[in-house]
Amino acid sequence: MAAASRTHGPRLATRLLIALLVTLAVLALDTRFGAGPVLAPLELRTLDWRYQVRGPRAPSGETVLVLADDPSLAAIGAWPPPRELLAAAVDRVAAAGADVIVLNLLLTERDSGLAAEVRGVLEASRAALPATDPLRARLDRLLDVPEADARLARSLAAAGNVVLPYAFVREAAAPNAAPLPAWLAATAYRVQATTRDAAPPAFRPGGLILPVAALGAAAATVGHVSLLLETDGSLRAELPALPYRGELYPSAAIEAARLRLGLARDQVASEGTRGIRLGERVLAVDEAGRHLVDYLGPEATVPTHALADLLAARVPETALAGKIVVLGAAASGAGDRFASPFTARLPGSEHLATAIDNLLTGRVLRRDPTVRALDRLLTAGLALAAALLAGRRSPWASLAALGIVLTGFAGLLQLAFAAAAIWLAAIPPAVAALATGTAVEGLRLAHERRRRQGLERQKANLARYFAPAVVERLATSDHPTALDRTQDAVVMFVDIVGFTRRSETMPPAAAMALLRGFHGAVERAVFAHGGMVDKFIGDGALACFGVPEPSPTAAADAIRAALALLHELAPGRDGTPPVAIGVHAGPVLMGDIGGATQFQFTVVGDTVNVASRLEALTRQHATPLIVSDRVLQAAQMHLAPEIAARFLPLGPLPIRGRASSLEAWRLASGTGGAGHLP
């Protein structure tokens, strides 16, 4: 019987099929649920880990923050700051030589600069005057013209480099402006991608919230500050181009970068998913057209000054000269804070300053269509690696292999992020690797279970013919021919005396029962003394001792087995016929003989022939057992003296087929429990 071959899991074709099916399933789930409330936060968490492993980075020095923090609002005494103070702040920043000023406040309400009680007195006086009174016309002009707004507008116009924000809103009922003013319409991208290249908008505006018209007209340009939070509530991206009424409008960050780079409007182009072109620079965007902000660090990573310090002339002009200065708010009550990878409360103005820094340095976090294609390739690659490495030898080996794959993948993610600001997806490839490895290992375990069950059945079948030692060797060996060799062994032939004549008068069932009893007795006696039943030959049997491994007690074991067999098969007990046994020792060739599927493990050689001849001579010498002198001499030191004394010398015996005679010994009659043989 062929030895069972060891296996280490599914075949290559099965592994490849598993990898393919898992890859397709994971990519389908990612397409359907990747932006959902379960998978998206997990992916964002892995991105946060990459930020934290990389650590903060120094800003480029292009941007500076001037924020209305809590101490500043305490000193000012009002929120929002009065327009006169904002005008003074713009004047100071402009005088310091700032290159671009971003006034990051939505100034949507008009401010006349009059106290409420003063306005009330003036309105009452105006109502008491006749309509034709010239004083009433002067009061009309005083009440209708917002002097504070006019003061700020003059400062904006004088600076000539101020970016003023506005916001898009989703709800059509929320906007404060219906027609587009000319100063806003002028900011639309002159060059836009074709419809085929356009990115699907991540945000679809329903209306506008605009600053006071006088302020918008006085600013150098305007840009939207609309934000889109992630499913976990964090702020990760800018929206560099939003569609509204058939046009695309730039963000405040884009306009600030454009002014800083000195670009005309026709030098800035929206190229859809390929990015935003700023002169010779291209800003990478994701598939939804978003600019993914590469955050630099926690709050105040960008150089920050307090508004109160600016107004009190405590901020040196050198800190502002040649910079993009973002004037904004960071006070607790301002409500303009968002979660980022480094902090749970990043001021919105610092987010804006970081986005501008990204645009000017090119350190933009990339997750464009090319990166998404690489995600899909990595998903397939990790599934394939897990399919090939898992399910090899043991669950622990598979776990170690998956650990190596995932560790290498984590290193690749971090390297791509830290070195090239590329955001590769972590969840789909990792899920593909784990699912594939688990499936392959599950198949390996199921196959191993079936193999073990088959091995047990095979061993049970082998045990009917072979000694336990040989059964184990054959059942677990990948190479049965490893047992093929020549070595010294002891061979025993056993035969039922007169079985042919006796079986002529017996029913077939009785003859079969007699043979089965004989075979069982031989098997018990041989196995009990460490031997191997080579084969049953009708009413005879061939057994060996000292195979497959040589044994110094093989000769003694053979004699003891022969005596035990003679005792069990003593004639006269329930009609048991007498048996004859011949035992010889010498070199034998052992191994498999037969065809490819029908073969048996056996021993051959002159030693086997001589044992057969000695068994035949038992009739001539009236003894149930004859052993060669070589057997008895080898057994002397391992047999009790009383057992050795039971053998009598026969002298040199002629052996049919051999030129020389052989010294042999016979078991004395009446000493083996076998009775007298006719």
Short mmCIF file of C-alpha atoms in Angstrom, two decimals, residues 67-71 73 79 328-337 345:
data_model
loop_
_atom_site.label_atom_id
_atom_site.label_comp_id
_atom_site.label_asym_id
_atom_site.label_seq_id
_atom_site.Cartn_x
_atom_site.Cartn_y
_atom_site.Cartn_z
CA LEU A 67 -6.56 85.12 15.95
CA ALA A 68 -9.21 86.63 18.16
CA ASP A 69 -8.64 84.31 21.11
CA ASP A 70 -10.30 84.42 24.52
CA PRO A 71 -7.94 87.08 25.97
CA LEU A 73 -12.21 89.05 23.12
CA TRP A 79 -18.11 89.41 19.48
CA GLY A 328 -9.63 84.83 12.19
CA ALA A 329 -11.09 83.59 15.46
CA ALA A 330 -10.03 81.01 18.02
CA ALA A 331 -12.16 82.04 20.99
CA SER A 332 -14.18 79.42 22.81
CA GLY A 333 -17.47 81.02 21.82
CA ALA A 334 -16.60 81.42 18.16
CA GLY A 335 -17.53 77.81 17.39
CA ASP A 336 -14.98 77.58 14.57
CA ARG A 337 -13.05 74.48 15.70
CA ARG A 345 -10.21 71.27 18.40
#
